[in-house]
mmCIF file of C-alpha atoms in Angstrom:
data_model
loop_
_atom_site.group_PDB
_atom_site.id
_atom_site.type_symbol
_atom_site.label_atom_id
_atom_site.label_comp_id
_atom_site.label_asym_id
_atom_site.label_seq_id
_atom_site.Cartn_x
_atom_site.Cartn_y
_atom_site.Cartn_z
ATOM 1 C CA UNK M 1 108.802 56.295 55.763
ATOM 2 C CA UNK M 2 105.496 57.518 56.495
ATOM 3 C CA UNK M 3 104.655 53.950 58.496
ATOM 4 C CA UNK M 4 107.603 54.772 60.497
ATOM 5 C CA UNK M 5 106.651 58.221 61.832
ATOM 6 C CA UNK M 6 103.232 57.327 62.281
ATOM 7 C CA UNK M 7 104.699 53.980 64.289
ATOM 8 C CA UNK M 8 106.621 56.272 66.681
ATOM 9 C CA UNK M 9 104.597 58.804 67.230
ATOM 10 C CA UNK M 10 101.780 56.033 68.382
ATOM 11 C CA UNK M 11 104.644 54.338 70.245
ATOM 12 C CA UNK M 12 104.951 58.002 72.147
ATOM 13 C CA UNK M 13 101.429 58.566 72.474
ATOM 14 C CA UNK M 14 100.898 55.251 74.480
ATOM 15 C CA UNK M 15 104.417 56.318 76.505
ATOM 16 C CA UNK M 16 102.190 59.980 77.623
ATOM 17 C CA UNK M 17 104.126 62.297 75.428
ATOM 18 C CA UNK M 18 101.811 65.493 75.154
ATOM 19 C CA UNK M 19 102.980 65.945 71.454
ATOM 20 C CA UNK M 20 103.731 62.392 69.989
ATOM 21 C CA UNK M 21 103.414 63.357 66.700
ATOM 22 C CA UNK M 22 105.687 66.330 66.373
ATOM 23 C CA UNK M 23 108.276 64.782 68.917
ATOM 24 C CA UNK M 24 108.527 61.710 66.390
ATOM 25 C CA UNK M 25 109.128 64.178 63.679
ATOM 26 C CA UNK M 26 111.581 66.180 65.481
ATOM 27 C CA UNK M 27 113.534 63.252 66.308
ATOM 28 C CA UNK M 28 113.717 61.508 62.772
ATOM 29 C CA UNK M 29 114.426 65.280 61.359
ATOM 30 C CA UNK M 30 117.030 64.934 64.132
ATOM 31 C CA UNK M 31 118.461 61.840 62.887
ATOM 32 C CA UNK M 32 118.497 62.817 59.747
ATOM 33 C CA UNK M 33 119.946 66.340 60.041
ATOM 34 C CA UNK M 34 117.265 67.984 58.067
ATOM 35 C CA UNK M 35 114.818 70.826 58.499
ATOM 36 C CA UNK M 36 110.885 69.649 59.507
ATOM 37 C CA UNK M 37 109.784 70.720 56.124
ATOM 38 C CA UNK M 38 112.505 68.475 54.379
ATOM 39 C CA UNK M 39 111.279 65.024 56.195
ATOM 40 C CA UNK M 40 108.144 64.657 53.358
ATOM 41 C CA UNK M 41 111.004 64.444 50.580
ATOM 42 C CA UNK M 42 112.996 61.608 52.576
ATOM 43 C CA UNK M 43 112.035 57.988 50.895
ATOM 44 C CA UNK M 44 113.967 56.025 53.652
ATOM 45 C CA UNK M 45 116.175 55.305 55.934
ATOM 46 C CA UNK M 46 119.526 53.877 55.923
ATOM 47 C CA UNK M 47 119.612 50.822 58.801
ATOM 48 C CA UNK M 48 122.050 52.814 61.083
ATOM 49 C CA UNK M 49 119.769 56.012 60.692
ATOM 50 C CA UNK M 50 116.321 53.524 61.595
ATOM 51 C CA UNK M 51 118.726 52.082 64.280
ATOM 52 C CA UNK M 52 119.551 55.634 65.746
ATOM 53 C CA UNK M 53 115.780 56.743 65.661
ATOM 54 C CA UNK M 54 114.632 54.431 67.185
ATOM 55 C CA UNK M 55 116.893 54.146 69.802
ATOM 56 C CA UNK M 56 115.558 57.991 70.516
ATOM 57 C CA UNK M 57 111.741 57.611 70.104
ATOM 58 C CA UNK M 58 112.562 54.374 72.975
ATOM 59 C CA UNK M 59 114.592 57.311 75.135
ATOM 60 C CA UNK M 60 111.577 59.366 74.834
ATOM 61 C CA UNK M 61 108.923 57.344 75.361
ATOM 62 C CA UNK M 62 110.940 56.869 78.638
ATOM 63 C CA UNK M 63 110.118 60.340 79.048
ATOM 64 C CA UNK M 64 113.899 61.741 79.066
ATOM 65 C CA UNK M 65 112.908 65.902 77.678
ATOM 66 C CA UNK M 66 113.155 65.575 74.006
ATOM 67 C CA UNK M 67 115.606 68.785 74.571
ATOM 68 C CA UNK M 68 118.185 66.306 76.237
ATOM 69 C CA UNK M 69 117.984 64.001 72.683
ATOM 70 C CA UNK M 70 118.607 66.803 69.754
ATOM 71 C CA UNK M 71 120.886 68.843 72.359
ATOM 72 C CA UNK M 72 119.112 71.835 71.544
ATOM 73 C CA UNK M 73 116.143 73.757 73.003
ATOM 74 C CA UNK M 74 114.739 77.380 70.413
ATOM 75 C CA UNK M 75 114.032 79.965 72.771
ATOM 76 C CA UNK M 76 112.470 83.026 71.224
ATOM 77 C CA UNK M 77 114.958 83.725 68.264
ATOM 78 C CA UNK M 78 117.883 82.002 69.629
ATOM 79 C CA UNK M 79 119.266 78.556 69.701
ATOM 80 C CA UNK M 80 120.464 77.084 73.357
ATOM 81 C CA UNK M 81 122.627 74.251 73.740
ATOM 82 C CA UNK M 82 120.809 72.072 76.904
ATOM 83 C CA UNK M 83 121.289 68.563 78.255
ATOM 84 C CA UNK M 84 121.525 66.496 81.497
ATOM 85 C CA UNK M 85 121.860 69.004 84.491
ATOM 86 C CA UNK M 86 120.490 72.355 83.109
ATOM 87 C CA UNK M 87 116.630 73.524 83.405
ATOM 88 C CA UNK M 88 115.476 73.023 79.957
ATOM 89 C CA UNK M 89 113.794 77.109 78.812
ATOM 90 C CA UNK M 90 109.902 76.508 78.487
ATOM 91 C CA UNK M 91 108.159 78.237 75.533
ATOM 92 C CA UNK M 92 105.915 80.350 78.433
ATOM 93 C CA UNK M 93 109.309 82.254 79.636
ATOM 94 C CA UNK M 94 109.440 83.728 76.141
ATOM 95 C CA UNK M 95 106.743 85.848 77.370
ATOM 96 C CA UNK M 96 109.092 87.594 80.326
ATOM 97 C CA UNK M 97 112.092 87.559 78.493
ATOM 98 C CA UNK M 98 109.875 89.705 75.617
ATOM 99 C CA UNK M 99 108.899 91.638 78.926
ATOM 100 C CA UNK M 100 112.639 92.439 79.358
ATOM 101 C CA UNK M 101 113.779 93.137 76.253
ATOM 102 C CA UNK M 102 110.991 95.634 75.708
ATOM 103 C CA UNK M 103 111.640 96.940 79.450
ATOM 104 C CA UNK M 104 115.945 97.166 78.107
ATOM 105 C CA UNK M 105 114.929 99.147 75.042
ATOM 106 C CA UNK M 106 112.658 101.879 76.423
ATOM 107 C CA UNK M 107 115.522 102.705 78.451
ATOM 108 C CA UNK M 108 117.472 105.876 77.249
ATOM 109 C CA UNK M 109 121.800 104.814 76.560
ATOM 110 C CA UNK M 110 122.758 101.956 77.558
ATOM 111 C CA UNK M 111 120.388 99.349 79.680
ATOM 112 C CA UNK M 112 121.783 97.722 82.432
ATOM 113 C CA UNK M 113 120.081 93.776 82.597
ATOM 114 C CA UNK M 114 120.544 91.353 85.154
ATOM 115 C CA UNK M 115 119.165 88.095 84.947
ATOM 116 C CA UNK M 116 118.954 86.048 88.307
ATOM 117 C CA UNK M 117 118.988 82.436 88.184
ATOM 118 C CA UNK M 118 119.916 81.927 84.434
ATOM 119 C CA UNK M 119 120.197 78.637 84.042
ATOM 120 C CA UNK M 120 120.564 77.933 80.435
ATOM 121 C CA UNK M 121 121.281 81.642 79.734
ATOM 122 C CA UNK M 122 117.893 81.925 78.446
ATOM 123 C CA UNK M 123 116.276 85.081 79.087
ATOM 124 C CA UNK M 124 120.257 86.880 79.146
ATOM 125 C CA UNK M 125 120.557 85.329 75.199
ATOM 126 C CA UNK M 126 117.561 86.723 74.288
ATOM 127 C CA UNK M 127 117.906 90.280 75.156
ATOM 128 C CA UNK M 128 121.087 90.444 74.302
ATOM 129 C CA UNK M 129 120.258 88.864 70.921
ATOM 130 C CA UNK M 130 117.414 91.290 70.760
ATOM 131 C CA UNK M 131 119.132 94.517 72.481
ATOM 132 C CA UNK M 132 122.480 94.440 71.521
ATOM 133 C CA UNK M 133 123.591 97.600 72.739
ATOM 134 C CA UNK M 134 122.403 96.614 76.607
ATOM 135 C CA UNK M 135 124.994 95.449 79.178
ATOM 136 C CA UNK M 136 123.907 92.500 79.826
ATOM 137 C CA UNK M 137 124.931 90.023 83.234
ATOM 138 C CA UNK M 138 123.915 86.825 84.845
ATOM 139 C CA UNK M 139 124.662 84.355 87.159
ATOM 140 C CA UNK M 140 123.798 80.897 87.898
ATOM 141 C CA UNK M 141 124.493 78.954 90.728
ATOM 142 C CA UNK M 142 124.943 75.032 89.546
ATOM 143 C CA UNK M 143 128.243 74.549 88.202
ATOM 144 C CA UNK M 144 126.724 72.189 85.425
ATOM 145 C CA UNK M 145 124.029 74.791 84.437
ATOM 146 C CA UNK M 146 126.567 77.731 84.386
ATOM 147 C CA UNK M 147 128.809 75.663 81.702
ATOM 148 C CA UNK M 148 125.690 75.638 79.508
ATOM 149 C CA UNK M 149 124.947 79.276 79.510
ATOM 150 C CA UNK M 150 128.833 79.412 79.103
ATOM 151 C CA UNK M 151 128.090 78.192 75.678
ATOM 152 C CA UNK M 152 125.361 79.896 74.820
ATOM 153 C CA UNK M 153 125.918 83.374 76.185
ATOM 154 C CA UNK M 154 128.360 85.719 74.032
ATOM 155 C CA UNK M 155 129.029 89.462 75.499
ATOM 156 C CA UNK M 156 127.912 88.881 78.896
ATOM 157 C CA UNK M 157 128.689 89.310 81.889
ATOM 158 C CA UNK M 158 128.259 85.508 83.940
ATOM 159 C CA UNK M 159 129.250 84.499 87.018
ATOM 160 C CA UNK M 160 129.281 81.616 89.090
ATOM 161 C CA UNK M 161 127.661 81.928 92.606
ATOM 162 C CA UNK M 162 124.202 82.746 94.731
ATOM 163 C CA UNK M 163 121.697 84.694 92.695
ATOM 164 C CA UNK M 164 120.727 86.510 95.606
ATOM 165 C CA UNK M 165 123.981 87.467 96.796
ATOM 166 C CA UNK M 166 125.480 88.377 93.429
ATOM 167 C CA UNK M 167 126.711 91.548 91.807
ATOM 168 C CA UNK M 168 126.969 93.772 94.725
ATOM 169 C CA UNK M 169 129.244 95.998 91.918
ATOM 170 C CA UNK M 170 125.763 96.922 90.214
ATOM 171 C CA UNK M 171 124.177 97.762 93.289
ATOM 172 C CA UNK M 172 121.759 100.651 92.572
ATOM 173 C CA UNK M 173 122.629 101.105 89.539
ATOM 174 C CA UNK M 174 120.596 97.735 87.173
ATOM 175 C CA UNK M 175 117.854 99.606 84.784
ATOM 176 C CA UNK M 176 115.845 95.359 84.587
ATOM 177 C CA UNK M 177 116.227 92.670 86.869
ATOM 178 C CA UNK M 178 114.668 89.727 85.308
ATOM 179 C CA UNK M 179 114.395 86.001 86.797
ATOM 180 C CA UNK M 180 113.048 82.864 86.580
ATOM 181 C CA UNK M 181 113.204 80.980 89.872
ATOM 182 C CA UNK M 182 112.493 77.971 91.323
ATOM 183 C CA UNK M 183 108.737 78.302 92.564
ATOM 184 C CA UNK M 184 107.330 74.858 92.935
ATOM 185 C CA UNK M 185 105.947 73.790 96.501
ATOM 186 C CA UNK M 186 107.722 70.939 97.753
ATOM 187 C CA UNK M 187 104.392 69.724 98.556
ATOM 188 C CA UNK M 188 103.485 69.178 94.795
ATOM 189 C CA UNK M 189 106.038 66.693 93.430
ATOM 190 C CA UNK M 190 103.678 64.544 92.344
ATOM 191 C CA UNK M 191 102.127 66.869 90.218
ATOM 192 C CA UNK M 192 105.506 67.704 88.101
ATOM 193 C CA UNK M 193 105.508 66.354 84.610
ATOM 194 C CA UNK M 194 107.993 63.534 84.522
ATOM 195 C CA UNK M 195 110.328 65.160 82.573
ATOM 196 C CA UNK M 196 110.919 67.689 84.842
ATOM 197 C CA UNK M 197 110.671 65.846 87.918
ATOM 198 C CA UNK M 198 112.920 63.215 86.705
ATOM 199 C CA UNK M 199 115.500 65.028 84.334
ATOM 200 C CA UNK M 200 115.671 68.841 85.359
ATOM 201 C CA UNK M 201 117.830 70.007 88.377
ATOM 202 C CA UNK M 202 116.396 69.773 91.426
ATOM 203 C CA UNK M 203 117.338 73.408 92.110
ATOM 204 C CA UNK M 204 115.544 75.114 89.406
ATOM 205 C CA UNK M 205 112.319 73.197 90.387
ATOM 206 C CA UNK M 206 111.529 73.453 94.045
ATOM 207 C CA UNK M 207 111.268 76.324 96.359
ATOM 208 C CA UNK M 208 110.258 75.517 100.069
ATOM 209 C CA UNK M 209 106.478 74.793 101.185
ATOM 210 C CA UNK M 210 105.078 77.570 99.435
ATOM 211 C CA UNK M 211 107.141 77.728 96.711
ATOM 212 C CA UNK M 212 108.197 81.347 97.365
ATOM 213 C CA UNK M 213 110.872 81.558 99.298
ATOM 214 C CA UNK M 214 113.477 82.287 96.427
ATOM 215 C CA UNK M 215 110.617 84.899 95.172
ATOM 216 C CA UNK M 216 111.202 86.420 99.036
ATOM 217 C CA UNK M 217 114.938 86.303 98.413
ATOM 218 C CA UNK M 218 114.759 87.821 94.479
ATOM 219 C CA UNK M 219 112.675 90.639 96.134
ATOM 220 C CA UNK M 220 115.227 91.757 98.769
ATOM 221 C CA UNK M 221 117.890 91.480 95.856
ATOM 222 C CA UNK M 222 116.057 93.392 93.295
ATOM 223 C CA UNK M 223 115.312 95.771 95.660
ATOM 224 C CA UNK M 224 119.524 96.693 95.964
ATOM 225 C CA UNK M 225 120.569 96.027 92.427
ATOM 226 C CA UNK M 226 118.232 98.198 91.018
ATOM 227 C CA UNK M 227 117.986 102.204 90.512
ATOM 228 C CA UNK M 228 115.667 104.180 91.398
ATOM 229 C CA UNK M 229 112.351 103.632 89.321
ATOM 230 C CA UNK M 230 114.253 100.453 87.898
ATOM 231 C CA UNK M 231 112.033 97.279 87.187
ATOM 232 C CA UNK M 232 111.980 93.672 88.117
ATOM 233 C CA UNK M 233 110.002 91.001 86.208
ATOM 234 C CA UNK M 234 109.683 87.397 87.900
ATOM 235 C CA UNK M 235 107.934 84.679 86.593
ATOM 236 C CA UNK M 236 105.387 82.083 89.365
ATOM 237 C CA UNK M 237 104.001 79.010 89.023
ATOM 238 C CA UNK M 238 100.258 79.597 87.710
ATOM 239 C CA UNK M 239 98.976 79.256 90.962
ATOM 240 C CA UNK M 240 100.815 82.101 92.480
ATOM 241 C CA UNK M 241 99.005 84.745 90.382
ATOM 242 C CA UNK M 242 98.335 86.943 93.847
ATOM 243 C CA UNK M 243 100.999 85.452 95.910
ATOM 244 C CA UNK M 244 103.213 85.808 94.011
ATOM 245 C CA UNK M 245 102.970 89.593 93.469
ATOM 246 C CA UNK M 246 101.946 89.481 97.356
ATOM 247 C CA UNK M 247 105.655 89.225 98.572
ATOM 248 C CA UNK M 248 106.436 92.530 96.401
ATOM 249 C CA UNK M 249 103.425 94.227 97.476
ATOM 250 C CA UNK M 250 103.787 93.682 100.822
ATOM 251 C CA UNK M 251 107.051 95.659 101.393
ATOM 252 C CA UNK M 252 106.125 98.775 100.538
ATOM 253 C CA UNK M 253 109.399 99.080 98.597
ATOM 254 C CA UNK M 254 107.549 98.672 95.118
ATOM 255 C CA UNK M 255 104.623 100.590 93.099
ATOM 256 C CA UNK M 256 102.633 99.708 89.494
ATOM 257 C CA UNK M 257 102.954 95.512 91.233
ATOM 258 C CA UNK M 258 101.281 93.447 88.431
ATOM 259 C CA UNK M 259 100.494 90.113 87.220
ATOM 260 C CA UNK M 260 100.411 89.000 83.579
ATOM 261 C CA UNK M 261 99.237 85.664 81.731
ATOM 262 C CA UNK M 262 100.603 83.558 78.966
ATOM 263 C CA UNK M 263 98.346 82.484 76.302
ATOM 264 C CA UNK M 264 96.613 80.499 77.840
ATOM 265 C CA UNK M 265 95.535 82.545 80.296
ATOM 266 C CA UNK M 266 97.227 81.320 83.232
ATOM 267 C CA UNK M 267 99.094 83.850 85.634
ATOM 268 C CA UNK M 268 102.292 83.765 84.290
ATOM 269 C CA UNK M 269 105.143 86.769 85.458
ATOM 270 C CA UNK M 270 104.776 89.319 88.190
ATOM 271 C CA UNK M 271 106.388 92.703 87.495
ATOM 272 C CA UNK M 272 106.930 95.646 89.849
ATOM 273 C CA UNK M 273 108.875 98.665 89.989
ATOM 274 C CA UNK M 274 111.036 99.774 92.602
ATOM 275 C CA UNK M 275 109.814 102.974 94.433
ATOM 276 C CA UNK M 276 111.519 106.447 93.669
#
């Protein structure tokens, strides 16, 4: 059993997974339907469980997102259900969607949250899973994304259509607007880890030369859905630290414009608040 892990995770190490080891682990814990801390007290595998792993560990050395194999992606303290055709939630958006749910329960009543671009239904699962009291709505625009977040988002408000057209209902009167858009520069597809490039939508990845033009569009849009004194948090690629906030800043329509990192210590989110 051990020989077996330690075969795969090699066999994903050589392949230019970033974390062979605990991808070949995931995947046999996969196989076998067991928690991580169960797979020391498995002696072996039947041949159509060996078959079936290894089958996946070949998958992912191909590089398909190890989130497309188990079906699953953990997202903070919720559980999404992801595959082919839906942005799969990185572990650095935790850090905005913690953002927004601390944002949604400072507010007095009942917080209004909209989350742009959802995707998976992310950031939307998590406050709601986290503030249950706030009114929660979100909208994606890919038809095979917004059947995801269909699945994964209970007592919300989602919708089908153009982020930046959406909910003209809750204009003026949206407490958080939260989003994760597409910010990479067309310029820098070679740069995109394969699973991304090669396996996430197209849409969620790539936003004109600079890679802010849906960050120009989420800033008009913010600007009407929210009240007066209402917030917006956004996250960038890590190389859009000040342009990034730039577009917000640059309006005049928003004060307290900031940029926060992740753990690493990359710029991460931009938040702003719109003007009273």
């Amino acid at each position: 059993m051990r020989q077996l892990r330690r075969a795969a995770a090699e066999r994903l190490r050589e392949a230019g997974v970033a974390s062979p080891e605990r991808d070949a682990d995931l995947l046999l814990a996969h196989v076998l339907n067991v928690p991580l801390g169960r797979l020391p007290l498995v002696d072996a595998l039947a041949p159509e469980q060996e078959a079936a792993y290894d089958a996946l560990v070949a998958r992912r050395a191909a590089r398909e997102p190890l989130q497309h194999l188990t079906g699953t992606a953990a997202f903070r303290h919720v559980e999404l259900a992801v595959g082919p055709g839906v942005f799969v939630p990185r572990p650095e958006t935790e850090l905005l969607a913690g953002w927004a749910v601390e944002e949604a329960s400072a507010v007095p009543g009942v917080p209004v949250v909209v989350d742009l671009c959802t995707g998976s239904g992310a950031i939307a699962a998590a406050v709601k899973d986290e503030v249950p009291h706030a009114d929660v709505h979100a909208v994606e625009l890919s038809p095979e994304a917004h059947a995801y977040a269909r699945t994964n988002l209970a007592d919300v408000d989602l919708r089908l259509g153009d982020a930046f057209a959406a909910f003209d209902d809750l204009a003026g009167t949206v407490d958080v607007v939260v989003c994760n858009p597409p910010y990479i520069p067309l310029e820098a597809w070679e740069s995109v880890a394969v699973e991304a490039r090669d396996h996430d939508p197209h849409l969620a990845l790539f936003s004109g030369q600079d890679g802010l033009d849906a960050m120009r569009l989420l800033e008009r849009r913010a600007a009407v859905l929210l009240r007066p004194g209402g917030v917006v948090g956004a996250e960038h690629a890590d190389v859009q630290g000040e342009s990034a906030p730039g577009v917000f800043a640059a309006t005049g329509r928003w004060v307290e414009v900031s940029d926060h990192t992740d753990l690493a210590g990359r710029a991460r989110f931009l938040t702003a608040r719109l003007a009273r």
